[in-house]
Amino acid sequence: MKISIIVPVYNIENYLSKCIESLLSQTYANWEAILVDDGSSDNSGTICDKYSNLDSRIKVIHKENEGVVSARIDGVKSSEGEFIYFLDGDDYIAPNALSLLVTKQRECDADIVIGGFRTVTDDLDCKNGDDFIFPHFTNSYDLLQFRFKTSVWAVWNILFKKNILLNSLTQNRELVIGEDLVLNLKISLITKQIASLQDITYFYLVRESSATQVTQNNLTLRASRYIPMIEEMDKLLNVYKEQNIPNSIIKLMEFKIVNILCKEIIPYEEVFKKNKEKLLLLYKKYFSKNFGIQIKVFKRSPRRYFRYWSIIKKFK
């Protein structure tokens, strides 16, 4: 079976070659790599073209900068494989990664197969770092509960059946923060069979200049970018309730919306005033009119509970 590897690329000239070389060293050969150059201003685009000329399995898309969601959408639309695998352009994978994922998929006829990953930094090689292995899950809702507990939402290092992904991939190109969480929530609605590996197949590079770290440093921008995320979650909650999804998942989603809304968005006055109407509606729906969530917040932290009330009071 053919695997389409989607690699979003944006200003990572110092890391990209290592990423692509890890693909070229795969023991499993039936793959294509789609490098989506998302408007890079450094030499990343040139590096993509160089490798495309070296190996016909590597394709390149050059586009204006729109973010990782847009890059993934365009990559998936251009893919020819039966399965999709996301790989960030500053990360890399083990030589047997694709082989292990394919073998597991065939054993279980799984809709998705999740590999283990190791977190590394610029000054560490792949032999060092913190390992993360997913337990075995029998259904997608147990996996969701685990993700809420650990806050591990990444969609890289997962082998997806293409039809599962096509029916789940968001078309909201404004989604910049929380895109992996939203995709996981959508996938869980239609995924039947899940498999996980106990092997480390992916190496996740933590670096200060990454898009996530840059956004963290601009808190007002970060706050505004959370809004599309909770709007998507709000839409999905309606779908989850219609399909009688376990109430434990519903409560976790509601609590997540409340925490993002009250911790990450509302405290930033400029962002709140600009989006006051929609944010107040969400606040009333998920906190001030949701007695169960109020009790949960109060039990976890009375200080946080009263802080939420005080934050919103001054804007009414």
PDB file of C-alpha atoms in Angstrom:
ATOM      1  CA  MET A   1       0.000   0.000   0.000  1.00  0.00           C
ATOM      2  CA  LYS A   2       1.118   3.519  -0.741  1.00  0.00           C
ATOM      3  CA  ILE A   3       1.648   6.100   2.002  1.00  0.00           C
ATOM      4  CA  SER A   4       1.441   9.826   1.337  1.00  0.00           C
ATOM      5  CA  ILE A   5       3.641  11.746   3.785  1.00  0.00           C
ATOM      6  CA  ILE A   6       2.542  15.360   4.183  1.00  0.00           C
ATOM      7  CA  VAL A   7       5.335  17.681   5.360  1.00  0.00           C
ATOM      8  CA  PRO A   8       4.420  21.331   6.118  1.00  0.00           C
ATOM      9  CA  VAL A   9       7.532  23.490   5.623  1.00  0.00           C
ATOM     10  CA  TYR A  10       8.034  27.037   6.852  1.00  0.00           C
ATOM     11  CA  ASN A  11      11.447  28.671   7.436  1.00  0.00           C
ATOM     12  CA  ILE A  12      13.218  25.553   8.710  1.00  0.00           C
ATOM     13  CA  GLU A  13      16.279  25.495   6.468  1.00  0.00           C
ATOM     14  CA  ASN A  14      18.512  24.269   9.317  1.00  0.00           C
ATOM     15  CA  TYR A  15      16.358  21.223  10.037  1.00  0.00           C
ATOM     16  CA  LEU A  16      14.660  20.265   6.794  1.00  0.00           C
ATOM     17  CA  SER A  17      17.442  18.145   5.266  1.00  0.00           C
ATOM     18  CA  LYS A  18      17.527  15.863   8.311  1.00  0.00           C
ATOM     19  CA  CYS A  19      13.770  15.417   8.037  1.00  0.00           C
ATOM     20  CA  ILE A  20      13.881  14.496   4.341  1.00  0.00           C
ATOM     21  CA  GLU A  21      16.911  12.255   4.763  1.00  0.00           C
ATOM     22  CA  SER A  22      14.960  10.275   7.353  1.00  0.00           C
ATOM     23  CA  LEU A  23      12.377   9.580   4.650  1.00  0.00           C
ATOM     24  CA  LEU A  24      14.969   8.528   2.125  1.00  0.00           C
ATOM     25  CA  SER A  25      16.388   6.030   4.620  1.00  0.00           C
ATOM     26  CA  GLN A  26      13.044   4.253   5.208  1.00  0.00           C
ATOM     27  CA  THR A  27      13.044   0.467   4.939  1.00  0.00           C
ATOM     28  CA  TYR A  28       9.521   0.698   3.508  1.00  0.00           C
ATOM     29  CA  ALA A  29       9.738   2.045  -0.042  1.00  0.00           C
ATOM     30  CA  ASN A  30       6.156   2.543  -1.252  1.00  0.00           C
ATOM     31  CA  TRP A  31       5.652   6.143  -0.258  1.00  0.00           C
ATOM     32  CA  GLU A  32       5.408   9.645  -1.645  1.00  0.00           C
ATOM     33  CA  ALA A  33       6.382  12.791   0.233  1.00  0.00           C
ATOM     34  CA  ILE A  34       4.523  16.031  -0.402  1.00  0.00           C
ATOM     35  CA  LEU A  35       6.588  18.944   0.858  1.00  0.00           C
ATOM     36  CA  VAL A  36       4.322  21.959   1.266  1.00  0.00           C
ATOM     37  CA  ASP A  37       6.487  25.090   1.257  1.00  0.00           C
ATOM     38  CA  ASP A  38       4.184  27.490   3.108  1.00  0.00           C
ATOM     39  CA  GLY A  39       5.667  30.749   1.850  1.00  0.00           C
ATOM     40  CA  SER A  40       9.128  30.302   3.383  1.00  0.00           C
ATOM     41  CA  SER A  41      11.419  33.350   3.213  1.00  0.00           C
ATOM     42  CA  ASP A  42      14.631  31.382   3.834  1.00  0.00           C
ATOM     43  CA  ASN A  43      16.172  28.575   1.753  1.00  0.00           C
ATOM     44  CA  SER A  44      13.560  25.970   2.712  1.00  0.00           C
ATOM     45  CA  GLY A  45      11.885  26.084  -0.695  1.00  0.00           C
ATOM     46  CA  THR A  46      15.197  25.587  -2.470  1.00  0.00           C
ATOM     47  CA  ILE A  47      15.990  22.597  -0.281  1.00  0.00           C
ATOM     48  CA  CYS A  48      12.596  21.080  -1.110  1.00  0.00           C
ATOM     49  CA  ASP A  49      13.255  21.464  -4.834  1.00  0.00           C
ATOM     50  CA  LYS A  50      16.721  19.936  -4.497  1.00  0.00           C
ATOM     51  CA  TYR A  51      15.376  16.738  -2.963  1.00  0.00           C
ATOM     52  CA  SER A  52      12.500  16.612  -5.429  1.00  0.00           C
ATOM     53  CA  ASN A  53      15.058  16.511  -8.244  1.00  0.00           C
ATOM     54  CA  LEU A  54      16.924  13.692  -6.490  1.00  0.00           C
ATOM     55  CA  ASP A  55      13.958  11.364  -5.877  1.00  0.00           C
ATOM     56  CA  SER A  56      10.760  11.162  -7.924  1.00  0.00           C
ATOM     57  CA  ARG A  57       8.774  10.146  -4.833  1.00  0.00           C
ATOM     58  CA  ILE A  58       9.215  13.659  -3.456  1.00  0.00           C
ATOM     59  CA  LYS A  59       6.786  16.333  -4.664  1.00  0.00           C
ATOM     60  CA  VAL A  60       6.801  20.021  -3.775  1.00  0.00           C
ATOM     61  CA  ILE A  61       3.990  22.541  -3.425  1.00  0.00           C
ATOM     62  CA  HIS A  62       5.001  26.211  -3.166  1.00  0.00           C
ATOM     63  CA  LYS A  63       2.282  28.461  -1.790  1.00  0.00           C
ATOM     64  CA  GLU A  64       1.667  31.702   0.089  1.00  0.00           C
ATOM     65  CA  ASN A  65       1.951  31.513   3.864  1.00  0.00           C
ATOM     66  CA  GLU A  66      -1.374  30.424   5.395  1.00  0.00           C
ATOM     67  CA  GLY A  67      -0.333  28.174   8.259  1.00  0.00           C
ATOM     68  CA  VAL A  68      -0.113  24.466   9.001  1.00  0.00           C
ATOM     69  CA  VAL A  69      -3.830  23.704   8.559  1.00  0.00           C
ATOM     70  CA  SER A  70      -3.793  25.134   5.054  1.00  0.00           C
ATOM     71  CA  ALA A  71      -0.565  23.279   4.264  1.00  0.00           C
ATOM     72  CA  ARG A  72      -2.074  19.983   5.397  1.00  0.00           C
ATOM     73  CA  ILE A  73      -5.260  20.544   3.411  1.00  0.00           C
ATOM     74  CA  ASP A  74      -3.342  21.268   0.213  1.00  0.00           C
ATOM     75  CA  GLY A  75      -0.997  18.328   0.826  1.00  0.00           C
ATOM     76  CA  VAL A  76      -3.812  15.834   1.400  1.00  0.00           C
ATOM     77  CA  LYS A  77      -5.685  17.072  -1.677  1.00  0.00           C
ATOM     78  CA  SER A  78      -2.568  16.415  -3.780  1.00  0.00           C
ATOM     79  CA  SER A  79      -1.910  12.965  -2.298  1.00  0.00           C
ATOM     80  CA  GLU A  80      -2.212   9.661  -4.165  1.00  0.00           C
ATOM     81  CA  GLY A  81      -1.696   7.192  -1.315  1.00  0.00           C
ATOM     82  CA  GLU A  82      -4.250   5.020   0.445  1.00  0.00           C
ATOM     83  CA  PHE A  83      -2.847   6.186   3.778  1.00  0.00           C
ATOM     84  CA  ILE A  84      -1.741   9.593   5.065  1.00  0.00           C
ATOM     85  CA  TYR A  85       1.099  10.332   7.485  1.00  0.00           C
ATOM     86  CA  PHE A  86       1.902  13.813   8.837  1.00  0.00           C
ATOM     87  CA  LEU A  87       5.500  14.761   9.533  1.00  0.00           C
ATOM     88  CA  ASP A  88       6.574  18.238  10.652  1.00  0.00           C
ATOM     89  CA  GLY A  89       9.488  19.554   8.614  1.00  0.00           C
ATOM     90  CA  ASP A  90      11.743  20.113  11.613  1.00  0.00           C
ATOM     91  CA  ASP A  91      11.192  16.600  13.002  1.00  0.00           C
ATOM     92  CA  TYR A  92      12.395  13.235  11.686  1.00  0.00           C
ATOM     93  CA  ILE A  93      11.467   9.551  11.867  1.00  0.00           C
ATOM     94  CA  ALA A  94      13.203   6.252  12.560  1.00  0.00           C
ATOM     95  CA  PRO A  95      14.349   4.204   9.525  1.00  0.00           C
ATOM     96  CA  ASN A  96      11.772   1.485  10.258  1.00  0.00           C
ATOM     97  CA  ALA A  97       8.927   3.869  11.150  1.00  0.00           C
ATOM     98  CA  LEU A  98       6.753   3.319   8.080  1.00  0.00           C
ATOM     99  CA  SER A  99       7.443  -0.408   8.037  1.00  0.00           C
ATOM    100  CA  LEU A 100       6.324  -0.810  11.653  1.00  0.00           C
ATOM    101  CA  LEU A 101       3.190   1.265  11.107  1.00  0.00           C
ATOM    102  CA  VAL A 102       2.204  -0.650   7.972  1.00  0.00           C
ATOM    103  CA  THR A 103       2.777  -4.039   9.625  1.00  0.00           C
ATOM    104  CA  LYS A 104       0.586  -3.066  12.576  1.00  0.00           C
ATOM    105  CA  GLN A 105      -2.132  -1.708  10.325  1.00  0.00           C
ATOM    106  CA  ARG A 106      -2.275  -4.966   8.376  1.00  0.00           C
ATOM    107  CA  GLU A 107      -2.402  -7.038  11.560  1.00  0.00           C
ATOM    108  CA  CYS A 108      -5.367  -5.114  12.971  1.00  0.00           C
ATOM    109  CA  ASP A 109      -7.003  -3.624   9.861  1.00  0.00           C
ATOM    110  CA  ALA A 110      -6.837  -0.374  11.826  1.00  0.00           C
ATOM    111  CA  ASP A 111      -8.267   2.963  10.732  1.00  0.00           C
ATOM    112  CA  ILE A 112      -5.368   4.675  12.483  1.00  0.00           C
ATOM    113  CA  VAL A 113      -2.059   3.433  13.901  1.00  0.00           C
ATOM    114  CA  ILE A 114      -0.221   5.575  16.458  1.00  0.00           C
ATOM    115  CA  GLY A 115       3.526   5.322  17.038  1.00  0.00           C
ATOM    116  CA  GLY A 116       5.596   6.243  20.055  1.00  0.00           C
ATOM    117  CA  PHE A 117       7.699   9.401  19.968  1.00  0.00           C
ATOM    118  CA  ARG A 118      10.758  10.880  21.616  1.00  0.00           C
ATOM    119  CA  THR A 119      11.125  14.573  22.460  1.00  0.00           C
ATOM    120  CA  VAL A 120      14.569  15.928  21.613  1.00  0.00           C
ATOM    121  CA  THR A 121      16.181  19.374  21.583  1.00  0.00           C
ATOM    122  CA  ASP A 122      18.672  21.061  19.292  1.00  0.00           C
ATOM    123  CA  ASP A 123      21.613  19.852  21.346  1.00  0.00           C
ATOM    124  CA  LEU A 124      20.467  16.225  21.712  1.00  0.00           C
ATOM    125  CA  ASP A 125      20.712  13.372  19.240  1.00  0.00           C
ATOM    126  CA  CYS A 126      17.955  10.813  18.759  1.00  0.00           C
ATOM    127  CA  LYS A 127      19.354   8.511  21.461  1.00  0.00           C
ATOM    128  CA  ASN A 128      18.424  10.947  24.225  1.00  0.00           C
ATOM    129  CA  GLY A 129      15.195  12.597  25.285  1.00  0.00           C
ATOM    130  CA  ASP A 130      11.814  11.819  26.833  1.00  0.00           C
ATOM    131  CA  ASP A 131       9.793   8.939  25.393  1.00  0.00           C
ATOM    132  CA  PHE A 132       6.010   8.838  25.044  1.00  0.00           C
ATOM    133  CA  ILE A 133       4.178   5.598  24.289  1.00  0.00           C
ATOM    134  CA  PHE A 134       0.421   5.348  23.786  1.00  0.00           C
ATOM    135  CA  PRO A 135      -1.335   2.523  25.665  1.00  0.00           C
ATOM    136  CA  HIS A 136      -3.521   0.102  23.742  1.00  0.00           C
ATOM    137  CA  PHE A 137      -7.080   1.368  23.286  1.00  0.00           C
ATOM    138  CA  THR A 138     -10.111  -0.579  22.107  1.00  0.00           C
ATOM    139  CA  ASN A 139     -12.130   2.462  21.015  1.00  0.00           C
ATOM    140  CA  SER A 140     -11.648   6.080  20.031  1.00  0.00           C
ATOM    141  CA  TYR A 141     -13.340   7.490  23.135  1.00  0.00           C
ATOM    142  CA  ASP A 142     -10.873   5.855  25.515  1.00  0.00           C
ATOM    143  CA  LEU A 143      -8.130   7.396  23.387  1.00  0.00           C
ATOM    144  CA  LEU A 144      -9.840  10.795  23.616  1.00  0.00           C
ATOM    145  CA  GLN A 145     -10.013  10.594  27.403  1.00  0.00           C
ATOM    146  CA  PHE A 146      -6.311   9.768  27.454  1.00  0.00           C
ATOM    147  CA  ARG A 147      -5.563  12.760  25.230  1.00  0.00           C
ATOM    148  CA  PHE A 148      -7.527  15.097  27.489  1.00  0.00           C
ATOM    149  CA  LYS A 149      -5.639  13.740  30.484  1.00  0.00           C
ATOM    150  CA  THR A 150      -2.167  14.054  28.940  1.00  0.00           C
ATOM    151  CA  SER A 151      -2.797  17.031  26.576  1.00  0.00           C
ATOM    152  CA  VAL A 152      -1.014  15.113  23.815  1.00  0.00           C
ATOM    153  CA  TRP A 153      -3.011  16.039  20.713  1.00  0.00           C
ATOM    154  CA  ALA A 154      -0.387  15.825  17.960  1.00  0.00           C
ATOM    155  CA  VAL A 155      -1.532  14.229  14.694  1.00  0.00           C
ATOM    156  CA  TRP A 156       1.976  13.578  13.407  1.00  0.00           C
ATOM    157  CA  ASN A 157       3.300  10.036  13.778  1.00  0.00           C
ATOM    158  CA  ILE A 158      -0.108   8.543  12.995  1.00  0.00           C
ATOM    159  CA  LEU A 159      -0.926   6.427   9.965  1.00  0.00           C
ATOM    160  CA  PHE A 160      -4.427   7.376   8.799  1.00  0.00           C
ATOM    161  CA  LYS A 161      -6.695   5.668   6.331  1.00  0.00           C
ATOM    162  CA  LYS A 162      -7.176   8.402   3.777  1.00  0.00           C
ATOM    163  CA  ASN A 163     -10.987   8.275   3.827  1.00  0.00           C
ATOM    164  CA  ILE A 164     -10.973   8.752   7.607  1.00  0.00           C
ATOM    165  CA  LEU A 165      -8.839  11.842   7.238  1.00  0.00           C
ATOM    166  CA  LEU A 166     -10.746  13.312   4.285  1.00  0.00           C
ATOM    167  CA  ASN A 167     -13.964  13.119   6.294  1.00  0.00           C
ATOM    168  CA  SER A 168     -12.343  14.788   9.301  1.00  0.00           C
ATOM    169  CA  LEU A 169      -9.849  17.374   8.065  1.00  0.00           C
ATOM    170  CA  THR A 170     -11.099  20.863   8.903  1.00  0.00           C
ATOM    171  CA  GLN A 171     -11.504  23.341   6.078  1.00  0.00           C
ATOM    172  CA  ASN A 172     -11.223  26.292   8.490  1.00  0.00           C
ATOM    173  CA  ARG A 173      -7.932  27.840   7.421  1.00  0.00           C
ATOM    174  CA  GLU A 174      -8.182  30.372  10.269  1.00  0.00           C
ATOM    175  CA  LEU A 175      -7.560  27.569  12.750  1.00  0.00           C
ATOM    176  CA  VAL A 176      -3.977  28.175  13.893  1.00  0.00           C
ATOM    177  CA  ILE A 177      -4.038  27.015  17.520  1.00  0.00           C
ATOM    178  CA  GLY A 178      -5.703  23.762  18.524  1.00  0.00           C
ATOM    179  CA  GLU A 179      -5.873  22.360  15.002  1.00  0.00           C
ATOM    180  CA  ASP A 180      -4.646  18.960  16.195  1.00  0.00           C
ATOM    181  CA  LEU A 181      -7.200  18.836  19.017  1.00  0.00           C
ATOM    182  CA  VAL A 182     -10.052  19.660  16.640  1.00  0.00           C
ATOM    183  CA  LEU A 183      -8.883  17.053  14.111  1.00  0.00           C
ATOM    184  CA  ASN A 184      -8.689  14.385  16.819  1.00  0.00           C
ATOM    185  CA  LEU A 185     -12.233  15.203  17.937  1.00  0.00           C
ATOM    186  CA  LYS A 186     -13.514  14.854  14.375  1.00  0.00           C
ATOM    187  CA  ILE A 187     -11.602  11.645  13.722  1.00  0.00           C
ATOM    188  CA  SER A 188     -12.990  10.074  16.898  1.00  0.00           C
ATOM    189  CA  LEU A 189     -16.530  10.334  15.508  1.00  0.00           C
ATOM    190  CA  ILE A 190     -15.789   7.924  12.640  1.00  0.00           C
ATOM    191  CA  THR A 191     -12.812   5.825  13.781  1.00  0.00           C
ATOM    192  CA  LYS A 192     -13.654   2.209  14.586  1.00  0.00           C
ATOM    193  CA  GLN A 193     -10.354   0.361  14.926  1.00  0.00           C
ATOM    194  CA  ILE A 194      -7.276   1.838  16.631  1.00  0.00           C
ATOM    195  CA  ALA A 195      -3.817   0.340  17.015  1.00  0.00           C
ATOM    196  CA  SER A 196      -0.693   1.623  18.757  1.00  0.00           C
ATOM    197  CA  LEU A 197       2.989   0.747  18.643  1.00  0.00           C
ATOM    198  CA  GLN A 198       5.262   0.300  21.622  1.00  0.00           C
ATOM    199  CA  ASP A 199       8.176   1.425  19.436  1.00  0.00           C
ATOM    200  CA  ILE A 200       9.667   4.916  19.128  1.00  0.00           C
ATOM    201  CA  THR A 201       9.120   5.857  15.490  1.00  0.00           C
ATOM    202  CA  TYR A 202       9.142   9.670  15.614  1.00  0.00           C
ATOM    203  CA  PHE A 203      11.540  12.303  16.951  1.00  0.00           C
ATOM    204  CA  TYR A 204       9.877  15.558  17.944  1.00  0.00           C
ATOM    205  CA  LEU A 205      12.250  18.512  18.012  1.00  0.00           C
ATOM    206  CA  VAL A 206      11.604  21.225  20.593  1.00  0.00           C
ATOM    207  CA  ARG A 207      13.157  24.546  19.592  1.00  0.00           C
ATOM    208  CA  GLU A 208      12.618  28.107  20.743  1.00  0.00           C
ATOM    209  CA  SER A 209      12.093  29.470  17.237  1.00  0.00           C
ATOM    210  CA  SER A 210       9.194  27.133  16.424  1.00  0.00           C
ATOM    211  CA  ALA A 211       5.803  28.582  15.476  1.00  0.00           C
ATOM    212  CA  THR A 212       4.349  27.473  18.817  1.00  0.00           C
ATOM    213  CA  GLN A 213       7.033  29.234  20.827  1.00  0.00           C
ATOM    214  CA  VAL A 214       6.763  32.428  18.762  1.00  0.00           C
ATOM    215  CA  THR A 215       3.012  32.548  19.376  1.00  0.00           C
ATOM    216  CA  GLN A 216       3.542  31.974  23.108  1.00  0.00           C
ATOM    217  CA  ASN A 217       5.657  35.117  23.198  1.00  0.00           C
ATOM    218  CA  ASN A 218       2.856  37.250  21.702  1.00  0.00           C
ATOM    219  CA  LEU A 219       0.062  36.643  24.194  1.00  0.00           C
ATOM    220  CA  THR A 220      -2.524  38.977  22.627  1.00  0.00           C
ATOM    221  CA  LEU A 221      -2.089  37.335  19.230  1.00  0.00           C
ATOM    222  CA  ARG A 222      -2.208  33.947  20.916  1.00  0.00           C
ATOM    223  CA  ALA A 223      -5.486  34.843  22.657  1.00  0.00           C
ATOM    224  CA  SER A 224      -7.168  35.877  19.391  1.00  0.00           C
ATOM    225  CA  ARG A 225      -6.048  32.641  17.722  1.00  0.00           C
ATOM    226  CA  TYR A 226      -7.786  30.555  20.374  1.00  0.00           C
ATOM    227  CA  ILE A 227     -11.200  31.855  19.260  1.00  0.00           C
ATOM    228  CA  PRO A 228     -11.538  29.726  16.078  1.00  0.00           C
ATOM    229  CA  MET A 229     -10.549  26.712  18.185  1.00  0.00           C
ATOM    230  CA  ILE A 230     -13.363  27.046  20.717  1.00  0.00           C
ATOM    231  CA  GLU A 231     -15.839  27.908  17.962  1.00  0.00           C
ATOM    232  CA  GLU A 232     -14.946  24.624  16.239  1.00  0.00           C
ATOM    233  CA  MET A 233     -15.276  22.774  19.547  1.00  0.00           C
ATOM    234  CA  ASP A 234     -18.678  24.381  20.105  1.00  0.00           C
ATOM    235  CA  LYS A 235     -19.886  23.079  16.724  1.00  0.00           C
ATOM    236  CA  LEU A 236     -18.490  19.627  17.430  1.00  0.00           C
ATOM    237  CA  LEU A 237     -20.184  19.456  20.817  1.00  0.00           C
ATOM    238  CA  ASN A 238     -23.550  19.746  19.098  1.00  0.00           C
ATOM    239  CA  VAL A 239     -22.619  16.814  16.839  1.00  0.00           C
ATOM    240  CA  TYR A 240     -21.344  14.774  19.783  1.00  0.00           C
ATOM    241  CA  LYS A 241     -24.602  15.299  21.683  1.00  0.00           C
ATOM    242  CA  GLU A 242     -26.696  14.343  18.648  1.00  0.00           C
ATOM    243  CA  GLN A 243     -24.763  11.081  18.289  1.00  0.00           C
ATOM    244  CA  ASN A 244     -25.098  10.153  21.971  1.00  0.00           C
ATOM    245  CA  ILE A 245     -21.366  10.173  22.614  1.00  0.00           C
ATOM    246  CA  PRO A 246     -20.431   9.187  26.224  1.00  0.00           C
ATOM    247  CA  ASN A 247     -21.257  11.971  28.660  1.00  0.00           C
ATOM    248  CA  SER A 248     -17.742  11.820  30.119  1.00  0.00           C
ATOM    249  CA  ILE A 249     -16.366  13.056  26.776  1.00  0.00           C
ATOM    250  CA  ILE A 250     -18.975  15.821  26.577  1.00  0.00           C
ATOM    251  CA  LYS A 251     -17.990  17.084  30.020  1.00  0.00           C
ATOM    252  CA  LEU A 252     -14.296  17.052  29.147  1.00  0.00           C
ATOM    253  CA  MET A 253     -14.969  19.107  26.019  1.00  0.00           C
ATOM    254  CA  GLU A 254     -17.113  21.608  27.917  1.00  0.00           C
ATOM    255  CA  PHE A 255     -14.481  21.989  30.611  1.00  0.00           C
ATOM    256  CA  LYS A 256     -11.788  22.500  27.962  1.00  0.00           C
ATOM    257  CA  ILE A 257     -13.802  25.293  26.339  1.00  0.00           C
ATOM    258  CA  VAL A 258     -14.330  27.008  29.705  1.00  0.00           C
ATOM    259  CA  ASN A 259     -10.632  26.870  30.579  1.00  0.00           C
ATOM    260  CA  ILE A 260      -9.524  28.223  27.201  1.00  0.00           C
ATOM    261  CA  LEU A 261     -12.166  30.937  27.219  1.00  0.00           C
ATOM    262  CA  CYS A 262     -11.512  32.159  30.756  1.00  0.00           C
ATOM    263  CA  LYS A 263      -7.751  31.584  31.003  1.00  0.00           C
ATOM    264  CA  GLU A 264      -6.495  32.248  27.490  1.00  0.00           C
ATOM    265  CA  ILE A 265      -8.905  34.739  25.876  1.00  0.00           C
ATOM    266  CA  ILE A 266     -11.073  36.849  28.185  1.00  0.00           C
ATOM    267  CA  PRO A 267      -8.183  38.271  30.307  1.00  0.00           C
ATOM    268  CA  TYR A 268      -6.862  40.070  27.209  1.00  0.00           C
ATOM    269  CA  GLU A 269      -9.083  43.138  27.112  1.00  0.00           C
ATOM    270  CA  GLU A 270      -8.304  44.127  23.514  1.00  0.00           C
ATOM    271  CA  VAL A 271      -9.245  40.679  22.235  1.00  0.00           C
ATOM    272  CA  PHE A 272     -12.325  40.465  24.436  1.00  0.00           C
ATOM    273  CA  LYS A 273     -13.754  43.848  23.394  1.00  0.00           C
ATOM    274  CA  LYS A 274     -13.278  43.024  19.711  1.00  0.00           C
ATOM    275  CA  ASN A 275     -15.117  39.708  20.057  1.00  0.00           C
ATOM    276  CA  LYS A 276     -17.328  40.521  23.049  1.00  0.00           C
ATOM    277  CA  GLU A 277     -20.670  39.347  21.658  1.00  0.00           C
ATOM    278  CA  LYS A 278     -19.599  35.852  20.616  1.00  0.00           C
ATOM    279  CA  LEU A 279     -17.412  35.340  23.699  1.00  0.00           C
ATOM    280  CA  LEU A 280     -20.187  36.305  26.110  1.00  0.00           C
ATOM    281  CA  LEU A 281     -22.530  33.833  24.420  1.00  0.00           C
ATOM    282  CA  LEU A 282     -19.972  31.052  24.838  1.00  0.00           C
ATOM    283  CA  TYR A 283     -19.314  32.100  28.445  1.00  0.00           C
ATOM    284  CA  LYS A 284     -23.009  31.915  29.322  1.00  0.00           C
ATOM    285  CA  LYS A 285     -23.480  28.618  27.516  1.00  0.00           C
ATOM    286  CA  TYR A 286     -20.530  26.801  29.047  1.00  0.00           C
ATOM    287  CA  PHE A 287     -20.005  28.459  32.427  1.00  0.00           C
ATOM    288  CA  SER A 288     -22.570  30.861  33.882  1.00  0.00           C
ATOM    289  CA  LYS A 289     -25.518  28.631  32.800  1.00  0.00           C
ATOM    290  CA  ASN A 290     -23.739  25.312  33.280  1.00  0.00           C
ATOM    291  CA  PHE A 291     -24.054  24.398  36.946  1.00  0.00           C
ATOM    292  CA  GLY A 292     -22.149  21.130  36.513  1.00  0.00           C
ATOM    293  CA  ILE A 293     -19.104  22.919  35.100  1.00  0.00           C
ATOM    294  CA  GLN A 294     -19.249  25.536  37.862  1.00  0.00           C
ATOM    295  CA  ILE A 295     -19.116  22.785  40.491  1.00  0.00           C
ATOM    296  CA  LYS A 296     -16.230  21.082  38.691  1.00  0.00           C
ATOM    297  CA  VAL A 297     -14.232  24.326  38.472  1.00  0.00           C
ATOM    298  CA  PHE A 298     -14.967  25.165  42.106  1.00  0.00           C
ATOM    299  CA  LYS A 299     -13.898  21.710  43.322  1.00  0.00           C
ATOM    300  CA  ARG A 300     -10.651  21.896  41.392  1.00  0.00           C
ATOM    301  CA  SER A 301      -9.844  25.465  42.387  1.00  0.00           C
ATOM    302  CA  PRO A 302     -12.144  27.869  44.311  1.00  0.00           C
ATOM    303  CA  ARG A 303      -9.682  30.651  43.490  1.00  0.00           C
ATOM    304  CA  ARG A 304     -10.065  29.981  39.751  1.00  0.00           C
ATOM    305  CA  TYR A 305     -13.848  29.817  40.094  1.00  0.00           C
ATOM    306  CA  PHE A 306     -14.115  33.278  41.651  1.00  0.00           C
ATOM    307  CA  ARG A 307     -11.502  34.632  39.245  1.00  0.00           C
ATOM    308  CA  TYR A 308     -13.658  33.571  36.290  1.00  0.00           C
ATOM    309  CA  TRP A 309     -16.647  35.404  37.739  1.00  0.00           C
ATOM    310  CA  SER A 310     -14.611  38.534  38.471  1.00  0.00           C
ATOM    311  CA  ILE A 311     -13.080  38.605  34.993  1.00  0.00           C
ATOM    312  CA  ILE A 312     -16.420  38.593  33.240  1.00  0.00           C
ATOM    313  CA  LYS A 313     -18.208  40.910  35.659  1.00  0.00           C
ATOM    314  CA  LYS A 314     -16.334  44.041  34.604  1.00  0.00           C
ATOM    315  CA  PHE A 315     -17.340  43.579  30.968  1.00  0.00           C
ATOM    316  CA  LYS A 316     -21.079  43.227  31.511  1.00  0.00           C
TER     317      LYS A 316
END
